[in-house]
Amino acid sequence: FPNARGKLLRGMLHRPARKRKGAPGVIFFHGFTGDRMESHWIFIKCARALAKEGIASLRFDFYGSGESEGNFREATLQSEIADARAAVRFMQRQKGIDPARLGLCGLSLGGSVAACVAQASRAKALVLWSAVAHPAILQQLSKKLGKPAPNHPGDFEYDARHISARFLKDAAKVNPLAAIRRFTKPTRIIHPGKDETVPRSHAGDFLQASGAGIKQKVVIPGADHTFTSIAWESAVIGLTVEWFRRYL
């Protein structure tokens, strides 16, 4: 499906095995330098678990990531937010999916994206995994984990990806906490107990800022940033499916 600039985004739509009229749906937003499968295929596993409960879902690659068009160096957090809106519009048009019963789930920087589009998307529920409340953190993470990109002052290379100075500068202008204050639907914030990338304080900031009447923060003890163990993965998927089953 096209984004706002007419560039092609690619994804995977999961539908429940048992057909029903007006199934609820969930849209996944991957993290910084991630893709629509995410680490140890956790998005795929969660999508399949949702389908077993009668909930459809869409996993897609942001512009410049995965199989979508573009180069990662051309992307910004603002362009990812625009891509997220395009994904919501695409999902709302799908036959057999109720456009009024959509949930959003974002991992890491994808959590920032989810928070930023939740209210305008009229989402019915929101789940954040290891979410970034302060995108300015990308600047220090790029310096810590990356290395200067050759022939491009201010740019970084990380995980064989070219991260532009523009991405880092523009990301610092995005305020997910201000956005989530306007979202009043059920919100569950899931954070690892030992996140080496995004401090646990980000989860607390999201909880405090959220305008939701029903909101909850859950910490997975000992877990790393992407919940890299069978037990941690099972816990976060179970908590996510249960939330969407209850509120969509």
PDB file of C-alpha atoms in Angstrom:
ATOM      1  CA  PHE A   1       0.000   0.000   0.000  1.00  0.00           C
ATOM      2  CA  PRO A   2       1.257   3.572  -0.653  1.00  0.00           C
ATOM      3  CA  ASN A   3       2.335   6.024   2.009  1.00  0.00           C
ATOM      4  CA  ALA A   4       1.528   9.739   1.877  1.00  0.00           C
ATOM      5  CA  ARG A   5       4.331  10.333  -0.651  1.00  0.00           C
ATOM      6  CA  GLY A   6       3.172   7.541  -2.929  1.00  0.00           C
ATOM      7  CA  LYS A   7       6.024   5.213  -1.946  1.00  0.00           C
ATOM      8  CA  LEU A   8       5.209   1.535  -1.609  1.00  0.00           C
ATOM      9  CA  LEU A   9       5.068  -0.012   1.856  1.00  0.00           C
ATOM     10  CA  ARG A  10       4.941  -3.781   2.187  1.00  0.00           C
ATOM     11  CA  GLY A  11       3.441  -5.821   4.957  1.00  0.00           C
ATOM     12  CA  MET A  12       1.570  -8.937   5.993  1.00  0.00           C
ATOM     13  CA  LEU A  13      -2.096  -9.093   6.895  1.00  0.00           C
ATOM     14  CA  HIS A  14      -3.122 -11.887   9.290  1.00  0.00           C
ATOM     15  CA  ARG A  15      -6.765 -12.911   9.334  1.00  0.00           C
ATOM     16  CA  PRO A  16      -8.522 -15.264  11.761  1.00  0.00           C
ATOM     17  CA  ALA A  17      -9.091 -18.780  10.416  1.00  0.00           C
ATOM     18  CA  ARG A  18     -12.774 -18.612  11.241  1.00  0.00           C
ATOM     19  CA  LYS A  19     -14.398 -15.954   9.110  1.00  0.00           C
ATOM     20  CA  ARG A  20     -16.545 -13.426  10.852  1.00  0.00           C
ATOM     21  CA  LYS A  21     -18.109 -10.163   9.825  1.00  0.00           C
ATOM     22  CA  GLY A  22     -16.371  -7.151  11.264  1.00  0.00           C
ATOM     23  CA  ALA A  23     -13.396  -8.727  13.048  1.00  0.00           C
ATOM     24  CA  PRO A  24     -11.320  -6.378  15.217  1.00  0.00           C
ATOM     25  CA  GLY A  25      -7.785  -5.615  14.071  1.00  0.00           C
ATOM     26  CA  VAL A  26      -4.364  -4.645  15.426  1.00  0.00           C
ATOM     27  CA  ILE A  27      -1.555  -2.763  13.680  1.00  0.00           C
ATOM     28  CA  PHE A  28       2.057  -3.397  14.701  1.00  0.00           C
ATOM     29  CA  PHE A  29       4.783  -0.734  14.502  1.00  0.00           C
ATOM     30  CA  HIS A  30       8.353  -2.012  14.547  1.00  0.00           C
ATOM     31  CA  GLY A  31      11.316  -0.399  16.263  1.00  0.00           C
ATOM     32  CA  PHE A  32      14.294   1.659  15.122  1.00  0.00           C
ATOM     33  CA  THR A  33      16.220  -0.311  12.449  1.00  0.00           C
ATOM     34  CA  GLY A  34      13.714  -3.163  12.905  1.00  0.00           C
ATOM     35  CA  ASP A  35      11.216  -4.704  10.496  1.00  0.00           C
ATOM     36  CA  ARG A  36       7.753  -6.234  10.414  1.00  0.00           C
ATOM     37  CA  MET A  37       8.941  -9.532  11.923  1.00  0.00           C
ATOM     38  CA  GLU A  38      11.038  -8.029  14.749  1.00  0.00           C
ATOM     39  CA  SER A  39      13.550  -9.881  16.927  1.00  0.00           C
ATOM     40  CA  HIS A  40      13.036 -13.656  17.188  1.00  0.00           C
ATOM     41  CA  TRP A  41       9.883 -13.130  15.057  1.00  0.00           C
ATOM     42  CA  ILE A  42       7.930 -11.851  18.042  1.00  0.00           C
ATOM     43  CA  PHE A  43       5.543  -9.821  15.850  1.00  0.00           C
ATOM     44  CA  ILE A  44       4.718 -12.922  13.799  1.00  0.00           C
ATOM     45  CA  LYS A  45       4.069 -14.988  16.907  1.00  0.00           C
ATOM     46  CA  CYS A  46       1.876 -12.304  18.434  1.00  0.00           C
ATOM     47  CA  ALA A  47      -0.071 -11.865  15.177  1.00  0.00           C
ATOM     48  CA  ARG A  48      -0.747 -15.610  15.026  1.00  0.00           C
ATOM     49  CA  ALA A  49      -1.852 -15.624  18.670  1.00  0.00           C
ATOM     50  CA  LEU A  50      -4.247 -12.759  17.957  1.00  0.00           C
ATOM     51  CA  ALA A  51      -5.662 -14.593  14.933  1.00  0.00           C
ATOM     52  CA  LYS A  52      -6.480 -17.596  17.135  1.00  0.00           C
ATOM     53  CA  GLU A  53      -8.594 -15.236  19.228  1.00  0.00           C
ATOM     54  CA  GLY A  54     -10.454 -13.900  16.187  1.00  0.00           C
ATOM     55  CA  ILE A  55      -8.403 -10.700  15.860  1.00  0.00           C
ATOM     56  CA  ALA A  56      -6.821  -9.695  12.544  1.00  0.00           C
ATOM     57  CA  SER A  57      -3.515  -7.827  12.423  1.00  0.00           C
ATOM     58  CA  LEU A  58      -1.191  -5.964  10.084  1.00  0.00           C
ATOM     59  CA  ARG A  59       2.593  -6.027  10.273  1.00  0.00           C
ATOM     60  CA  PHE A  60       4.404  -3.709   7.861  1.00  0.00           C
ATOM     61  CA  ASP A  61       7.817  -2.193   7.173  1.00  0.00           C
ATOM     62  CA  PHE A  62       8.277   1.558   7.493  1.00  0.00           C
ATOM     63  CA  TYR A  63       9.667   3.401   4.470  1.00  0.00           C
ATOM     64  CA  GLY A  64      13.354   2.523   4.093  1.00  0.00           C
ATOM     65  CA  SER A  65      13.040  -0.609   6.244  1.00  0.00           C
ATOM     66  CA  GLY A  66      12.525  -4.274   5.422  1.00  0.00           C
ATOM     67  CA  GLU A  67      10.912  -4.823   2.034  1.00  0.00           C
ATOM     68  CA  SER A  68       9.311  -1.391   1.732  1.00  0.00           C
ATOM     69  CA  GLU A  69      10.632   1.074  -0.806  1.00  0.00           C
ATOM     70  CA  GLY A  70      13.324   3.600   0.004  1.00  0.00           C
ATOM     71  CA  ASN A  71      16.638   3.832   1.798  1.00  0.00           C
ATOM     72  CA  PHE A  72      16.828   4.004   5.577  1.00  0.00           C
ATOM     73  CA  ARG A  73      18.955   7.143   5.350  1.00  0.00           C
ATOM     74  CA  GLU A  74      15.968   8.934   3.812  1.00  0.00           C
ATOM     75  CA  ALA A  75      13.616   8.090   6.685  1.00  0.00           C
ATOM     76  CA  THR A  76      12.738  10.232   9.695  1.00  0.00           C
ATOM     77  CA  LEU A  77      10.585   9.621  12.742  1.00  0.00           C
ATOM     78  CA  GLN A  78       8.079  12.007  11.205  1.00  0.00           C
ATOM     79  CA  SER A  79       7.972   9.906   8.026  1.00  0.00           C
ATOM     80  CA  GLU A  80       7.379   6.788  10.128  1.00  0.00           C
ATOM     81  CA  ILE A  81       4.463   8.497  11.858  1.00  0.00           C
ATOM     82  CA  ALA A  82       3.034   9.361   8.432  1.00  0.00           C
ATOM     83  CA  ASP A  83       3.544   5.718   7.360  1.00  0.00           C
ATOM     84  CA  ALA A  84       1.674   4.600  10.465  1.00  0.00           C
ATOM     85  CA  ARG A  85      -1.296   6.753   9.513  1.00  0.00           C
ATOM     86  CA  ALA A  86      -1.249   5.231   6.017  1.00  0.00           C
ATOM     87  CA  ALA A  87      -1.236   1.755   7.569  1.00  0.00           C
ATOM     88  CA  VAL A  88      -4.255   2.616   9.701  1.00  0.00           C
ATOM     89  CA  ARG A  89      -6.140   3.883   6.633  1.00  0.00           C
ATOM     90  CA  PHE A  90      -5.221   0.696   4.751  1.00  0.00           C
ATOM     91  CA  MET A  91      -6.451  -1.492   7.610  1.00  0.00           C
ATOM     92  CA  GLN A  92      -9.696   0.456   7.924  1.00  0.00           C
ATOM     93  CA  ARG A  93     -10.512  -0.293   4.277  1.00  0.00           C
ATOM     94  CA  GLN A  94     -10.031  -4.060   4.498  1.00  0.00           C
ATOM     95  CA  LYS A  95     -13.067  -6.235   3.904  1.00  0.00           C
ATOM     96  CA  GLY A  96     -14.115  -8.227   6.952  1.00  0.00           C
ATOM     97  CA  ILE A  97     -12.365  -5.918   9.443  1.00  0.00           C
ATOM     98  CA  ASP A  98     -14.329  -3.473  11.595  1.00  0.00           C
ATOM     99  CA  PRO A  99     -12.689  -0.034  11.104  1.00  0.00           C
ATOM    100  CA  ALA A 100     -14.101   1.104  14.430  1.00  0.00           C
ATOM    101  CA  ARG A 101     -12.380  -1.700  16.413  1.00  0.00           C
ATOM    102  CA  LEU A 102      -8.667  -1.212  15.828  1.00  0.00           C
ATOM    103  CA  GLY A 103      -5.825  -1.471  18.325  1.00  0.00           C
ATOM    104  CA  LEU A 104      -2.199  -0.370  18.040  1.00  0.00           C
ATOM    105  CA  CYS A 105       0.957  -2.107  19.291  1.00  0.00           C
ATOM    106  CA  GLY A 106       4.424  -0.563  19.072  1.00  0.00           C
ATOM    107  CA  LEU A 107       7.879  -1.810  20.059  1.00  0.00           C
ATOM    108  CA  SER A 108      10.629   0.589  21.175  1.00  0.00           C
ATOM    109  CA  LEU A 109      10.575   3.583  18.793  1.00  0.00           C
ATOM    110  CA  GLY A 110       7.487   1.997  17.264  1.00  0.00           C
ATOM    111  CA  GLY A 111       5.902   2.635  20.661  1.00  0.00           C
ATOM    112  CA  SER A 112       6.570   6.344  20.168  1.00  0.00           C
ATOM    113  CA  VAL A 113       4.883   6.098  16.779  1.00  0.00           C
ATOM    114  CA  ALA A 114       1.883   4.259  18.242  1.00  0.00           C
ATOM    115  CA  ALA A 115       1.467   6.884  20.958  1.00  0.00           C
ATOM    116  CA  CYS A 116       1.635   9.682  18.381  1.00  0.00           C
ATOM    117  CA  VAL A 117      -1.083   8.268  16.096  1.00  0.00           C
ATOM    118  CA  ALA A 118      -3.401   6.594  18.622  1.00  0.00           C
ATOM    119  CA  GLN A 119      -5.830   9.470  19.151  1.00  0.00           C
ATOM    120  CA  ALA A 120      -6.088  10.575  15.517  1.00  0.00           C
ATOM    121  CA  SER A 121      -6.543   6.929  14.486  1.00  0.00           C
ATOM    122  CA  ARG A 122      -9.460   6.562  16.893  1.00  0.00           C
ATOM    123  CA  ALA A 123      -7.862   3.388  18.198  1.00  0.00           C
ATOM    124  CA  LYS A 124      -9.864   1.459  20.784  1.00  0.00           C
ATOM    125  CA  ALA A 125      -6.846   0.147  22.706  1.00  0.00           C
ATOM    126  CA  LEU A 126      -3.084   0.626  22.850  1.00  0.00           C
ATOM    127  CA  VAL A 127      -0.198  -1.617  23.919  1.00  0.00           C
ATOM    128  CA  LEU A 128       3.379  -0.341  24.174  1.00  0.00           C
ATOM    129  CA  TRP A 129       6.423  -2.631  24.381  1.00  0.00           C
ATOM    130  CA  SER A 130       9.751  -1.196  25.640  1.00  0.00           C
ATOM    131  CA  ALA A 131       8.489   2.118  24.311  1.00  0.00           C
ATOM    132  CA  VAL A 132      10.602   5.240  23.858  1.00  0.00           C
ATOM    133  CA  ALA A 133       9.000   8.175  25.654  1.00  0.00           C
ATOM    134  CA  HIS A 134      11.827  10.591  24.836  1.00  0.00           C
ATOM    135  CA  PRO A 135      13.053  10.160  21.225  1.00  0.00           C
ATOM    136  CA  ALA A 136      16.020  12.448  21.921  1.00  0.00           C
ATOM    137  CA  ILE A 137      17.587   9.326  23.471  1.00  0.00           C
ATOM    138  CA  LEU A 138      18.393   8.172  19.923  1.00  0.00           C
ATOM    139  CA  GLN A 139      21.197  10.708  19.741  1.00  0.00           C
ATOM    140  CA  GLN A 140      23.115   9.187  22.642  1.00  0.00           C
ATOM    141  CA  LEU A 141      22.275   5.611  21.597  1.00  0.00           C
ATOM    142  CA  SER A 142      23.651   6.235  18.104  1.00  0.00           C
ATOM    143  CA  LYS A 143      26.876   7.579  19.553  1.00  0.00           C
ATOM    144  CA  LYS A 144      27.116   4.696  22.018  1.00  0.00           C
ATOM    145  CA  LEU A 145      26.195   1.809  19.716  1.00  0.00           C
ATOM    146  CA  GLY A 146      27.109   3.136  16.282  1.00  0.00           C
ATOM    147  CA  LYS A 147      30.135   4.562  14.536  1.00  0.00           C
ATOM    148  CA  PRO A 148      30.557   7.655  12.350  1.00  0.00           C
ATOM    149  CA  ALA A 149      29.342   7.112   8.784  1.00  0.00           C
ATOM    150  CA  PRO A 150      32.099   7.551   6.182  1.00  0.00           C
ATOM    151  CA  ASN A 151      31.964  10.844   4.245  1.00  0.00           C
ATOM    152  CA  HIS A 152      28.838  12.033   6.048  1.00  0.00           C
ATOM    153  CA  PRO A 153      29.650  14.244   9.065  1.00  0.00           C
ATOM    154  CA  GLY A 154      27.086  13.867  11.847  1.00  0.00           C
ATOM    155  CA  ASP A 155      25.672  10.641  10.427  1.00  0.00           C
ATOM    156  CA  PHE A 156      26.115   7.211  12.012  1.00  0.00           C
ATOM    157  CA  GLU A 157      26.335   3.610  10.913  1.00  0.00           C
ATOM    158  CA  TYR A 158      24.582   1.023  13.043  1.00  0.00           C
ATOM    159  CA  ASP A 159      23.704  -2.574  12.192  1.00  0.00           C
ATOM    160  CA  ALA A 160      24.735  -1.987   8.546  1.00  0.00           C
ATOM    161  CA  ARG A 161      22.288   0.915   8.315  1.00  0.00           C
ATOM    162  CA  HIS A 162      23.047   4.549   7.565  1.00  0.00           C
ATOM    163  CA  ILE A 163      21.409   6.752  10.204  1.00  0.00           C
ATOM    164  CA  SER A 164      21.178  10.368   9.112  1.00  0.00           C
ATOM    165  CA  ALA A 165      21.818  13.345  11.340  1.00  0.00           C
ATOM    166  CA  ARG A 166      18.418  14.558  10.179  1.00  0.00           C
ATOM    167  CA  PHE A 167      16.693  11.479  11.639  1.00  0.00           C
ATOM    168  CA  LEU A 168      18.319  12.133  15.018  1.00  0.00           C
ATOM    169  CA  LYS A 169      17.689  15.881  14.966  1.00  0.00           C
ATOM    170  CA  ASP A 170      14.068  15.613  13.856  1.00  0.00           C
ATOM    171  CA  ALA A 171      13.296  12.749  16.270  1.00  0.00           C
ATOM    172  CA  ALA A 172      14.125  15.026  19.196  1.00  0.00           C
ATOM    173  CA  LYS A 173      11.251  17.299  18.101  1.00  0.00           C
ATOM    174  CA  VAL A 174       8.642  14.536  18.511  1.00  0.00           C
ATOM    175  CA  ASN A 175       6.786  14.412  21.835  1.00  0.00           C
ATOM    176  CA  PRO A 176       4.985  11.083  22.350  1.00  0.00           C
ATOM    177  CA  LEU A 177       4.041  12.055  25.917  1.00  0.00           C
ATOM    178  CA  ALA A 178       2.082  15.080  24.731  1.00  0.00           C
ATOM    179  CA  ALA A 179       0.345  12.866  22.171  1.00  0.00           C
ATOM    180  CA  ILE A 180      -0.616  10.127  24.622  1.00  0.00           C
ATOM    181  CA  ARG A 181      -2.214  12.681  26.951  1.00  0.00           C
ATOM    182  CA  ARG A 182      -4.957  13.050  24.345  1.00  0.00           C
ATOM    183  CA  PHE A 183      -5.587   9.310  24.118  1.00  0.00           C
ATOM    184  CA  THR A 184      -8.318   8.177  26.502  1.00  0.00           C
ATOM    185  CA  LYS A 185      -8.788   4.507  25.585  1.00  0.00           C
ATOM    186  CA  PRO A 186      -7.357   1.500  27.494  1.00  0.00           C
ATOM    187  CA  THR A 187      -3.563   1.535  27.479  1.00  0.00           C
ATOM    188  CA  ARG A 188      -1.166  -1.178  28.668  1.00  0.00           C
ATOM    189  CA  ILE A 189       2.539  -0.343  28.941  1.00  0.00           C
ATOM    190  CA  ILE A 190       4.830  -3.389  29.043  1.00  0.00           C
ATOM    191  CA  HIS A 191       8.493  -2.840  29.832  1.00  0.00           C
ATOM    192  CA  PRO A 192      11.457  -5.149  30.435  1.00  0.00           C
ATOM    193  CA  GLY A 193      12.909  -5.300  33.905  1.00  0.00           C
ATOM    194  CA  LYS A 194      16.458  -5.051  32.566  1.00  0.00           C
ATOM    195  CA  ASP A 195      16.121  -3.002  29.395  1.00  0.00           C
ATOM    196  CA  GLU A 196      19.646  -2.141  28.262  1.00  0.00           C
ATOM    197  CA  THR A 197      18.409   0.359  25.665  1.00  0.00           C
ATOM    198  CA  VAL A 198      15.382   2.250  26.990  1.00  0.00           C
ATOM    199  CA  PRO A 199      15.350   3.020  30.750  1.00  0.00           C
ATOM    200  CA  ARG A 200      12.367   1.756  32.728  1.00  0.00           C
ATOM    201  CA  SER A 201      11.584   5.372  33.599  1.00  0.00           C
ATOM    202  CA  HIS A 202      10.186   5.783  30.073  1.00  0.00           C
ATOM    203  CA  ALA A 203       7.378   3.361  30.963  1.00  0.00           C
ATOM    204  CA  GLY A 204       6.593   5.365  34.081  1.00  0.00           C
ATOM    205  CA  ASP A 205       6.531   8.581  32.071  1.00  0.00           C
ATOM    206  CA  PHE A 206       4.081   7.059  29.598  1.00  0.00           C
ATOM    207  CA  LEU A 207       1.853   5.822  32.415  1.00  0.00           C
ATOM    208  CA  GLN A 208       1.825   9.217  34.113  1.00  0.00           C
ATOM    209  CA  ALA A 209       1.200  11.126  30.878  1.00  0.00           C
ATOM    210  CA  SER A 210      -1.479   8.800  29.474  1.00  0.00           C
ATOM    211  CA  GLY A 211      -4.955  10.248  29.377  1.00  0.00           C
ATOM    212  CA  ALA A 212      -6.536   6.799  29.440  1.00  0.00           C
ATOM    213  CA  GLY A 213      -9.134   6.058  32.085  1.00  0.00           C
ATOM    214  CA  ILE A 214      -7.963   2.442  32.094  1.00  0.00           C
ATOM    215  CA  LYS A 215      -4.188   2.198  32.037  1.00  0.00           C
ATOM    216  CA  GLN A 216      -1.591  -0.180  33.397  1.00  0.00           C
ATOM    217  CA  LYS A 217       2.162  -0.614  33.519  1.00  0.00           C
ATOM    218  CA  VAL A 218       3.568  -4.144  33.584  1.00  0.00           C
ATOM    219  CA  VAL A 219       7.265  -4.933  34.088  1.00  0.00           C
ATOM    220  CA  ILE A 220       8.606  -8.298  32.880  1.00  0.00           C
ATOM    221  CA  PRO A 221      11.266  -9.227  35.499  1.00  0.00           C
ATOM    222  CA  GLY A 222      14.754  -9.756  34.093  1.00  0.00           C
ATOM    223  CA  ALA A 223      13.716  -9.214  30.469  1.00  0.00           C
ATOM    224  CA  ASP A 224      15.912  -7.441  27.927  1.00  0.00           C
ATOM    225  CA  HIS A 225      14.794  -4.807  25.408  1.00  0.00           C
ATOM    226  CA  THR A 226      13.179  -7.227  22.944  1.00  0.00           C
ATOM    227  CA  PHE A 227      12.113  -9.930  25.438  1.00  0.00           C
ATOM    228  CA  THR A 228      14.655 -12.454  24.158  1.00  0.00           C
ATOM    229  CA  SER A 229      13.662 -15.649  25.915  1.00  0.00           C
ATOM    230  CA  ILE A 230      10.790 -18.088  25.526  1.00  0.00           C
ATOM    231  CA  ALA A 231       9.382 -17.108  28.933  1.00  0.00           C
ATOM    232  CA  TRP A 232       9.633 -13.335  28.394  1.00  0.00           C
ATOM    233  CA  GLU A 233       8.260 -13.588  24.879  1.00  0.00           C
ATOM    234  CA  SER A 234       5.343 -15.725  26.060  1.00  0.00           C
ATOM    235  CA  ALA A 235       4.566 -13.236  28.825  1.00  0.00           C
ATOM    236  CA  VAL A 236       4.474 -10.156  26.612  1.00  0.00           C
ATOM    237  CA  ILE A 237       2.420 -11.890  23.913  1.00  0.00           C
ATOM    238  CA  GLY A 238      -0.039 -13.206  26.483  1.00  0.00           C
ATOM    239  CA  LEU A 239      -0.465  -9.778  28.066  1.00  0.00           C
ATOM    240  CA  THR A 240      -0.957  -8.176  24.658  1.00  0.00           C
ATOM    241  CA  VAL A 241      -3.510 -10.674  23.372  1.00  0.00           C
ATOM    242  CA  GLU A 242      -5.462 -10.514  26.618  1.00  0.00           C
ATOM    243  CA  TRP A 243      -5.637  -6.695  26.462  1.00  0.00           C
ATOM    244  CA  PHE A 244      -6.877  -6.572  22.889  1.00  0.00           C
ATOM    245  CA  ARG A 245      -9.309  -9.448  23.450  1.00  0.00           C
ATOM    246  CA  ARG A 246     -10.790  -7.510  26.356  1.00  0.00           C
ATOM    247  CA  TYR A 247     -11.017  -4.050  24.806  1.00  0.00           C
ATOM    248  CA  LEU A 248     -11.480  -4.471  21.044  1.00  0.00           C
TER     249      LEU A 248
END
